[in-house]
GROMACS .gro file of C-alpha atoms in nm:
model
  315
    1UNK     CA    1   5.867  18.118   9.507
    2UNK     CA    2   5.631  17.855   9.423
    3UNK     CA    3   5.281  17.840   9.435
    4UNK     CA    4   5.150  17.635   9.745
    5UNK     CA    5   4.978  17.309   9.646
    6UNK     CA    6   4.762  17.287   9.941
    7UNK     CA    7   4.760  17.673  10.005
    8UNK     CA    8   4.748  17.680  10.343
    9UNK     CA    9   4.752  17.955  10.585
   10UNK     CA   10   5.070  18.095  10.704
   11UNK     CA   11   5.015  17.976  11.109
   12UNK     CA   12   4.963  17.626  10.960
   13UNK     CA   13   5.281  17.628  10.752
   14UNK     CA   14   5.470  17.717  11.053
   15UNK     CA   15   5.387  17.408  11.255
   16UNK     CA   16   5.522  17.192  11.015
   17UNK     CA   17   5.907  17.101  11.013
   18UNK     CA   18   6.068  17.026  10.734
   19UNK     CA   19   6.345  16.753  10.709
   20UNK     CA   20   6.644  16.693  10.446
   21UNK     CA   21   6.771  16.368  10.424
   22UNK     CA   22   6.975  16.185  10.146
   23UNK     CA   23   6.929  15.854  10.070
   24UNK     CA   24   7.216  15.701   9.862
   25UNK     CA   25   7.199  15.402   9.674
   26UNK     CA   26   7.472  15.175   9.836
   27UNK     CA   27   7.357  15.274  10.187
   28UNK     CA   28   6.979  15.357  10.166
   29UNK     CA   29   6.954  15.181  10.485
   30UNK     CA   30   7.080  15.430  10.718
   31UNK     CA   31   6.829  15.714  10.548
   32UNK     CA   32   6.540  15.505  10.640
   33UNK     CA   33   6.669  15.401  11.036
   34UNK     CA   34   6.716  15.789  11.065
   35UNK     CA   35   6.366  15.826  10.886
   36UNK     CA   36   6.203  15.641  11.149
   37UNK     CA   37   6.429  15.722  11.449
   38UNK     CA   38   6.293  16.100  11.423
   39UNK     CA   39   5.931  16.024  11.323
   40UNK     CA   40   5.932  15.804  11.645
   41UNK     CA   41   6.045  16.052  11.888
   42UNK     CA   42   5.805  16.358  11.832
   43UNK     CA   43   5.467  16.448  11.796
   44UNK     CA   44   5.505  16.720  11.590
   45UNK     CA   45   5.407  16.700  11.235
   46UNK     CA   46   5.737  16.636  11.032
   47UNK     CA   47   5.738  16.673  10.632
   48UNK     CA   48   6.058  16.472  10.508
   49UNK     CA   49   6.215  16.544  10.193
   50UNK     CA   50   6.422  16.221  10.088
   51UNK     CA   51   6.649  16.355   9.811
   52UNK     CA   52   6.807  16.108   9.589
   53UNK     CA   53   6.985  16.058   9.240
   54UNK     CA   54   6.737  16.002   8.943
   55UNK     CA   55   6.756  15.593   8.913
   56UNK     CA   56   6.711  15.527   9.322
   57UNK     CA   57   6.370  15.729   9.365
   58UNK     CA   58   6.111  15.449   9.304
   59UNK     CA   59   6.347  15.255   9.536
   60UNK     CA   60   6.305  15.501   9.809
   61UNK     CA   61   5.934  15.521   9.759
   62UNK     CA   62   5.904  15.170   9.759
   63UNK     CA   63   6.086  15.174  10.084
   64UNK     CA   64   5.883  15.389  10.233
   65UNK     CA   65   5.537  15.271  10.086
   66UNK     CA   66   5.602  14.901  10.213
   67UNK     CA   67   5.766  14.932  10.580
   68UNK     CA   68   5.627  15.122  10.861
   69UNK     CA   69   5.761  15.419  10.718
   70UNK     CA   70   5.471  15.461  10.551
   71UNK     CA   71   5.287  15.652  10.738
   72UNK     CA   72   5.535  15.941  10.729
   73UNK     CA   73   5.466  16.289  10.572
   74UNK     CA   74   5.757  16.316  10.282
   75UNK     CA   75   5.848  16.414   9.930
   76UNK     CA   76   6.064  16.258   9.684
   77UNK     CA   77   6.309  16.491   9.540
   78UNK     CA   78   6.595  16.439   9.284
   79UNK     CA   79   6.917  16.595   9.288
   80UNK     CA   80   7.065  16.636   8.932
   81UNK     CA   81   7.407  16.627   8.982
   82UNK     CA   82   7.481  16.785   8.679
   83UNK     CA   83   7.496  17.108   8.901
   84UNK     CA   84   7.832  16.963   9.024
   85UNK     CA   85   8.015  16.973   8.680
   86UNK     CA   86   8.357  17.176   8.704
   87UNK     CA   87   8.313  17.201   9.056
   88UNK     CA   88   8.463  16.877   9.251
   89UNK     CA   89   8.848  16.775   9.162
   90UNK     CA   90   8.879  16.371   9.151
   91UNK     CA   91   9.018  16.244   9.469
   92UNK     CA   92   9.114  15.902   9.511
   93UNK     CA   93   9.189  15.859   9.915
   94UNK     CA   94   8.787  15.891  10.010
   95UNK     CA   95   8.577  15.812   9.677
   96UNK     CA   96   8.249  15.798   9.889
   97UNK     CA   97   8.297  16.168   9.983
   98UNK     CA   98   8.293  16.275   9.646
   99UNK     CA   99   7.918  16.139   9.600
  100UNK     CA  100   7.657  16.388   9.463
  101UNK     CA  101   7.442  16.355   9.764
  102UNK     CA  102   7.735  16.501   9.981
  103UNK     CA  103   7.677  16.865   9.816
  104UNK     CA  104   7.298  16.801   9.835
  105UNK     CA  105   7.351  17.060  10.161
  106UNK     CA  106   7.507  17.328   9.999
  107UNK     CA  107   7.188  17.333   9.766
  108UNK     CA  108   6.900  17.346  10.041
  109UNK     CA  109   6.687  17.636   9.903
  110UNK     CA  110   6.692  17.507   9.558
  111UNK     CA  111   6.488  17.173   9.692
  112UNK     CA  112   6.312  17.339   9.968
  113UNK     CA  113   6.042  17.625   9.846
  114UNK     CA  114   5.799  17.699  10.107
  115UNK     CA  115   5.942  17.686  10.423
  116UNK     CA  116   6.175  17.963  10.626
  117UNK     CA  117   6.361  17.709  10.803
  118UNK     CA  118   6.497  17.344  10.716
  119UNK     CA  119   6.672  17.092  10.909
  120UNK     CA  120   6.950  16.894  10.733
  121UNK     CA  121   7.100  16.574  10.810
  122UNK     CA  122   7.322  16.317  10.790
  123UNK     CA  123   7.219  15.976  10.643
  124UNK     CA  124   7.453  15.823  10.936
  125UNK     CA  125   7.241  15.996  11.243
  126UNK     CA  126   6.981  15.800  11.495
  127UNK     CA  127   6.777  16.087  11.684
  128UNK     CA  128   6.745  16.016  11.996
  129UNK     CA  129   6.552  16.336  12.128
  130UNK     CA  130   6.227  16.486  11.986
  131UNK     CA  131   6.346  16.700  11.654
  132UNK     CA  132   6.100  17.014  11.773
  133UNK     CA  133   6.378  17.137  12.010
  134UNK     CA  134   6.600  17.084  11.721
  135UNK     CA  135   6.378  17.333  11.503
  136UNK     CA  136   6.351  17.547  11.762
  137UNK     CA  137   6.712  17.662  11.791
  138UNK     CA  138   6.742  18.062  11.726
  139UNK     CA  139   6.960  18.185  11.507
  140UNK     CA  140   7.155  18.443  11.545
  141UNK     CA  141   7.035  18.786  11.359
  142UNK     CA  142   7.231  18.767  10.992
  143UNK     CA  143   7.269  18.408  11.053
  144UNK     CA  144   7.174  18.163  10.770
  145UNK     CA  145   7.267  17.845  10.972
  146UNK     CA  146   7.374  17.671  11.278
  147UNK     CA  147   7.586  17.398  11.342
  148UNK     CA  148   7.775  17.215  11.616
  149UNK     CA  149   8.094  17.377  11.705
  150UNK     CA  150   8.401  17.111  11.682
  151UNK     CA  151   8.534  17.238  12.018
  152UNK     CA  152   8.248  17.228  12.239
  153UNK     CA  153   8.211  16.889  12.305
  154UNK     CA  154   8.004  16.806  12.638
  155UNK     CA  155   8.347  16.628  12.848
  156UNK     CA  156   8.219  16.335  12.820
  157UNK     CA  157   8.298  16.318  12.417
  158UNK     CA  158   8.678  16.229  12.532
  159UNK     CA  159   8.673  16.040  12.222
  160UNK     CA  160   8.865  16.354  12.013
  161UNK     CA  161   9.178  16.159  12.187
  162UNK     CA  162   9.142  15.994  11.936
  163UNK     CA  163   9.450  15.971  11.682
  164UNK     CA  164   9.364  16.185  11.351
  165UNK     CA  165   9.054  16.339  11.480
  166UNK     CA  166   9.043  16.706  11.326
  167UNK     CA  167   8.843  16.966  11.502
  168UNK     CA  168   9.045  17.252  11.385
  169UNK     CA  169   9.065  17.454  11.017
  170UNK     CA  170   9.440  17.364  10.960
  171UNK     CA  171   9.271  17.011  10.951
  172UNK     CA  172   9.071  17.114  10.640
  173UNK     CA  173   9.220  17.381  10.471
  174UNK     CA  174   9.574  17.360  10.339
  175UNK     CA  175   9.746  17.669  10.473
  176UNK     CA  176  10.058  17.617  10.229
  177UNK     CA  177   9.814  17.793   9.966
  178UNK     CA  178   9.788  18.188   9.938
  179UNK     CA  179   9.459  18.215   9.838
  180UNK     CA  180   9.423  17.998  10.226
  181UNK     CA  181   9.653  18.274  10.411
  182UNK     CA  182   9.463  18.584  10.220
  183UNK     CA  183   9.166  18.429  10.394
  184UNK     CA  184   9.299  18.576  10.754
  185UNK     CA  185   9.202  18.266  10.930
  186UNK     CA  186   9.378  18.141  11.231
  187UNK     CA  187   9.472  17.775  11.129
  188UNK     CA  188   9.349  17.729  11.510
  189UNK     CA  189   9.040  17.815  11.453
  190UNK     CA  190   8.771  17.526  11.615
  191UNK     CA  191   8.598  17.397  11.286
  192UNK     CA  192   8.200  17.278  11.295
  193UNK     CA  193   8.072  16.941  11.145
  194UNK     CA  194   7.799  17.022  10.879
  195UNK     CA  195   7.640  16.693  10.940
  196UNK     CA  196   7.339  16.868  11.132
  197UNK     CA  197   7.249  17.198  10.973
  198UNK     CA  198   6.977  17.413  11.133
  199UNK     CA  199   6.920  17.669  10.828
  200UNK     CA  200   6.719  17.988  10.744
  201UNK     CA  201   6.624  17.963  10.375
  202UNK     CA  202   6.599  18.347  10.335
  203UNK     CA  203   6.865  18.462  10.498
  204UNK     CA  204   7.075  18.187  10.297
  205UNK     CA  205   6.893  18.329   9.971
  206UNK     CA  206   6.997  18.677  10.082
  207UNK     CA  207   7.393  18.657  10.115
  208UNK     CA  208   7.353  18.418   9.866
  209UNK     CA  209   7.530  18.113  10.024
  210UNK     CA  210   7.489  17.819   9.767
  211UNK     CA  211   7.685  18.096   9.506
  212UNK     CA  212   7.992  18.147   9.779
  213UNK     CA  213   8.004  17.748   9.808
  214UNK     CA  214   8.034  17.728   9.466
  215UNK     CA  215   8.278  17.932   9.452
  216UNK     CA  216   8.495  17.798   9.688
  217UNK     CA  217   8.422  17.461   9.511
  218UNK     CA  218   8.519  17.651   9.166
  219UNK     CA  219   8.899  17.779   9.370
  220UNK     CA  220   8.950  17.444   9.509
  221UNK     CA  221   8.945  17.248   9.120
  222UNK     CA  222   9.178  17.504   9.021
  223UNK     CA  223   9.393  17.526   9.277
  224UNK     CA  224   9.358  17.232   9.534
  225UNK     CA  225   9.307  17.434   9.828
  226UNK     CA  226   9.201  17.165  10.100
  227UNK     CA  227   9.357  16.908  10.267
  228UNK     CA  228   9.308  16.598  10.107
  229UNK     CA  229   9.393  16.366  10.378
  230UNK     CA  230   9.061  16.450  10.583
  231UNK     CA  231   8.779  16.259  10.563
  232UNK     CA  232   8.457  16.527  10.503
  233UNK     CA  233   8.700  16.752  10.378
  234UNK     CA  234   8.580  16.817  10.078
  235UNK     CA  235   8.211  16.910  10.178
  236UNK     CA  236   8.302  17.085  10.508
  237UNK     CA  237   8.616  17.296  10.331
  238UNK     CA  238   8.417  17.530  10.133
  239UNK     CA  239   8.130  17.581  10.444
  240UNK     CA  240   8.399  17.632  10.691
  241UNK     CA  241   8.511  17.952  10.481
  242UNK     CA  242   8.193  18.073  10.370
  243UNK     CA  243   8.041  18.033  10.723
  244UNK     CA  244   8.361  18.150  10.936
  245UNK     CA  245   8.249  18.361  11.218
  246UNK     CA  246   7.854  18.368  11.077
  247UNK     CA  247   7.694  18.077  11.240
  248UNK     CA  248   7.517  18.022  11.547
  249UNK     CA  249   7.613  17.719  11.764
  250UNK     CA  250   7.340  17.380  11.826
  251UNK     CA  251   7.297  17.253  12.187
  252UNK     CA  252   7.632  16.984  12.212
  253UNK     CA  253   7.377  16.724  12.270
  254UNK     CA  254   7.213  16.812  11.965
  255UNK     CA  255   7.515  16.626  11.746
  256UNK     CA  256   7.695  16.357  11.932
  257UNK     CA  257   7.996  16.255  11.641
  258UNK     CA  258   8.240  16.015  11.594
  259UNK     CA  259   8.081  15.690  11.688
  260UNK     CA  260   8.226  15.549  11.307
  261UNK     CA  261   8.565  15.693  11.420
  262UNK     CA  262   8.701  15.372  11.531
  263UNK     CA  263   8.551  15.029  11.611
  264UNK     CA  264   8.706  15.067  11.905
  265UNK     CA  265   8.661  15.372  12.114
  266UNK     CA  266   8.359  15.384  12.302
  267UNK     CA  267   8.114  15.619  12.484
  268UNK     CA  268   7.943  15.523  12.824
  269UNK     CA  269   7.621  15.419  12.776
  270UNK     CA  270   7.480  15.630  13.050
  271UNK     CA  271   7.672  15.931  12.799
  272UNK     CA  272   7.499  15.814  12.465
  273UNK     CA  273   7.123  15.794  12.648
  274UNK     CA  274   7.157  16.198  12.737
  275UNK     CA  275   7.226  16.237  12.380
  276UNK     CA  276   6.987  16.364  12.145
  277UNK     CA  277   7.141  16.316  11.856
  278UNK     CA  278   7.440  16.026  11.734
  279UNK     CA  279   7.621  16.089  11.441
  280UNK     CA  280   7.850  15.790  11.309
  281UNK     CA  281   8.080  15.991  11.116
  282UNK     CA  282   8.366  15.850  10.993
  283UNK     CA  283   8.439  15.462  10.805
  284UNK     CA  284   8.293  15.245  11.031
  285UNK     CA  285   7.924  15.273  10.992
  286UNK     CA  286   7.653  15.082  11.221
  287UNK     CA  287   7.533  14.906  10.954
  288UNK     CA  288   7.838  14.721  10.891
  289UNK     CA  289   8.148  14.565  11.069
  290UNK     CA  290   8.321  14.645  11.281
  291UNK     CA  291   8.104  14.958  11.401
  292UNK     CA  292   8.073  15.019  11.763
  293UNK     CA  293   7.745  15.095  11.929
  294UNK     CA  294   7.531  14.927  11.632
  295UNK     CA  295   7.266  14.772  11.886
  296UNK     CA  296   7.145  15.181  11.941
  297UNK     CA  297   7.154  15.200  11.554
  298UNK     CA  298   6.978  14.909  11.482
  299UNK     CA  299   6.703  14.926  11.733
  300UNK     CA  300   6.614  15.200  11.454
  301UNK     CA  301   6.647  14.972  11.136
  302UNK     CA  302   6.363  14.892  10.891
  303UNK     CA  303   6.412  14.629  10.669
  304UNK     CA  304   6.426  14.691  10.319
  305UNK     CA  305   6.135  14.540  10.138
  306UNK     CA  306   6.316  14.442   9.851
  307UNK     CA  307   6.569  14.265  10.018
  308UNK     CA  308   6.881  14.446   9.873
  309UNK     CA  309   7.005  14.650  10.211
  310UNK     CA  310   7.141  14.385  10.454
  311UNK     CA  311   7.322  14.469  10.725
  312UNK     CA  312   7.729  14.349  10.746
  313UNK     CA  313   7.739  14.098  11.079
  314UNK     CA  314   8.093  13.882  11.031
  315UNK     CA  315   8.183  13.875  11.406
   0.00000   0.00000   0.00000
């Protein structure tokens, strides 16, 4: 535990709501609309901790410092990702999935010191709704996180028609392998998208869940345990196992997914203004073409001040 800075008294620590976001060189962009997409929704008093590699952080505070963001609560924190070595096997089909930042989630209570409970996103979210009903999800007794179950879609998602879209385990794990089987996991089994992560820092400390990701990081180098053909995969693999059957579930509305599935499946619009949250897994992100439903993205955008971040119009 680390000494407070600003020592403040435990009921003032609890109004504040800490927020994990990466920001990643090639795509800082999407951080910063997310950045400002939450702060603009809520009154409650957000601290944002923008994690990044070592050469992108006086980017991101330059960002920050010279755009509207800057009147944002937030710290800059670097990710070494020399706490990686050993653990991620080279795979060619999805390079961008085997960026540091990806694993930045399995690593929360190593950034995060004083708080009890985090919130952890994806770069690729706009938040729609105000992030305090977010916080306020309760998790389950033993629980150290909560995510949004792959099979509970609200109807309207009818978008996982959509050819290739996984929302099982046999999607993610490769059930050819033993080690898989000795897990005793139905291949059925409705998987959860770690994208939004609710978590409790000391009950993660206590069954000591960064060491079990590891782990399962550790297997899959040695014995390539997940399937490689899925997108995510190799972030989501190693949470699905260590979280089977321990997690509580976040409102539906709380994670609305695959709007970078395909630049051409769309939701109805009356659909996407209930949500609360939209999350643009997949390739086709807003910031680029062809992405569907860019407009609600961009309505979120800041412009970088130093002119590098542009967003990807050919129509």
């Amino acid at each position: 535990m680390f000494p407070d800075d600003d020592s403040e008294t435990p009921e003032e620590m609890e109004e504040e709501i800490p927020v994990v976001i990466c920001a990643a060189a090639g795509r800082m962009g999407a951080a910063m609309a997310a950045i400002n997409s939450i702060y603009s929704n809520t009154d409650a008093n957000i601290l944002f901790y923008v994690v990044g590699l070592r050469n992108t952080l006086s980017r991101i505070r330059k960002w920050i410092e010279h755009s509207k963001l800057r009147e944002i609560n937030f710290k800059i924190v670097e990710f070494n990702p020399m706490v990686l070595k050993g653990k991620i096997r080279p795979d060619s089909s999805r390079p961008e999935l085997l960026q540091p930042l990806n694993f930045v989630r399995f690593y929360l209570p190593l950034l995060i010191h004083q708080h009890e409970k985090v919130i952890y996103l994806d770069d690729d979210v706009i938040v729609q709704g105000d992030i305090q009903e977010l916080y306020d999800t309760t998790l389950a007794l033993g629980h150290a996180a909560a995510f949004s179950d792959d099979c509970d879609l609200p109807s309207a998602q009818d978008m996982n028609r959509l050819v290739g879209l996984q929302n099982t385990y046999m999607g993610y794990l490769d059930y050819r392998k033993k080690t898989i089987k000795d897990l005793g996991i139905s291949p059925s089994t409705c998987s959860f998208n770690p994208g939004v992560i609710v978590a409790n820092i000391t009950e993660w400390k206590h069954q000591h869940i960064t060491k079990q990701l590891e782990k399962w990081m550790q297997k899959n180098v040695e014995e390539n345990l997940y399937s490689s053909s899925l997108g995510g995969g190799v972030a989501t693999s190693p949470m699905l196992i260590v979280f089977h059957g321990k997690y509580t579930t976040i409102n539906p509305l709380w994670h609305i997914r695959h709007l970078g599935w395909s630049p051409h499946a769309r939701y109805s619009e009356h659909f996407l203004q209930e949500a609360k949250l939209l999350h643009w897994n997949g390739r086709h992100k807003p910031w680029d073409f062809p992405s569907v439903h860019n407009d609600l993205w961009e309505s979120w955008f800041v412009p970088d001040p130093a002119g590098i971040f542009k967003l990807n119009h050919n129509s």
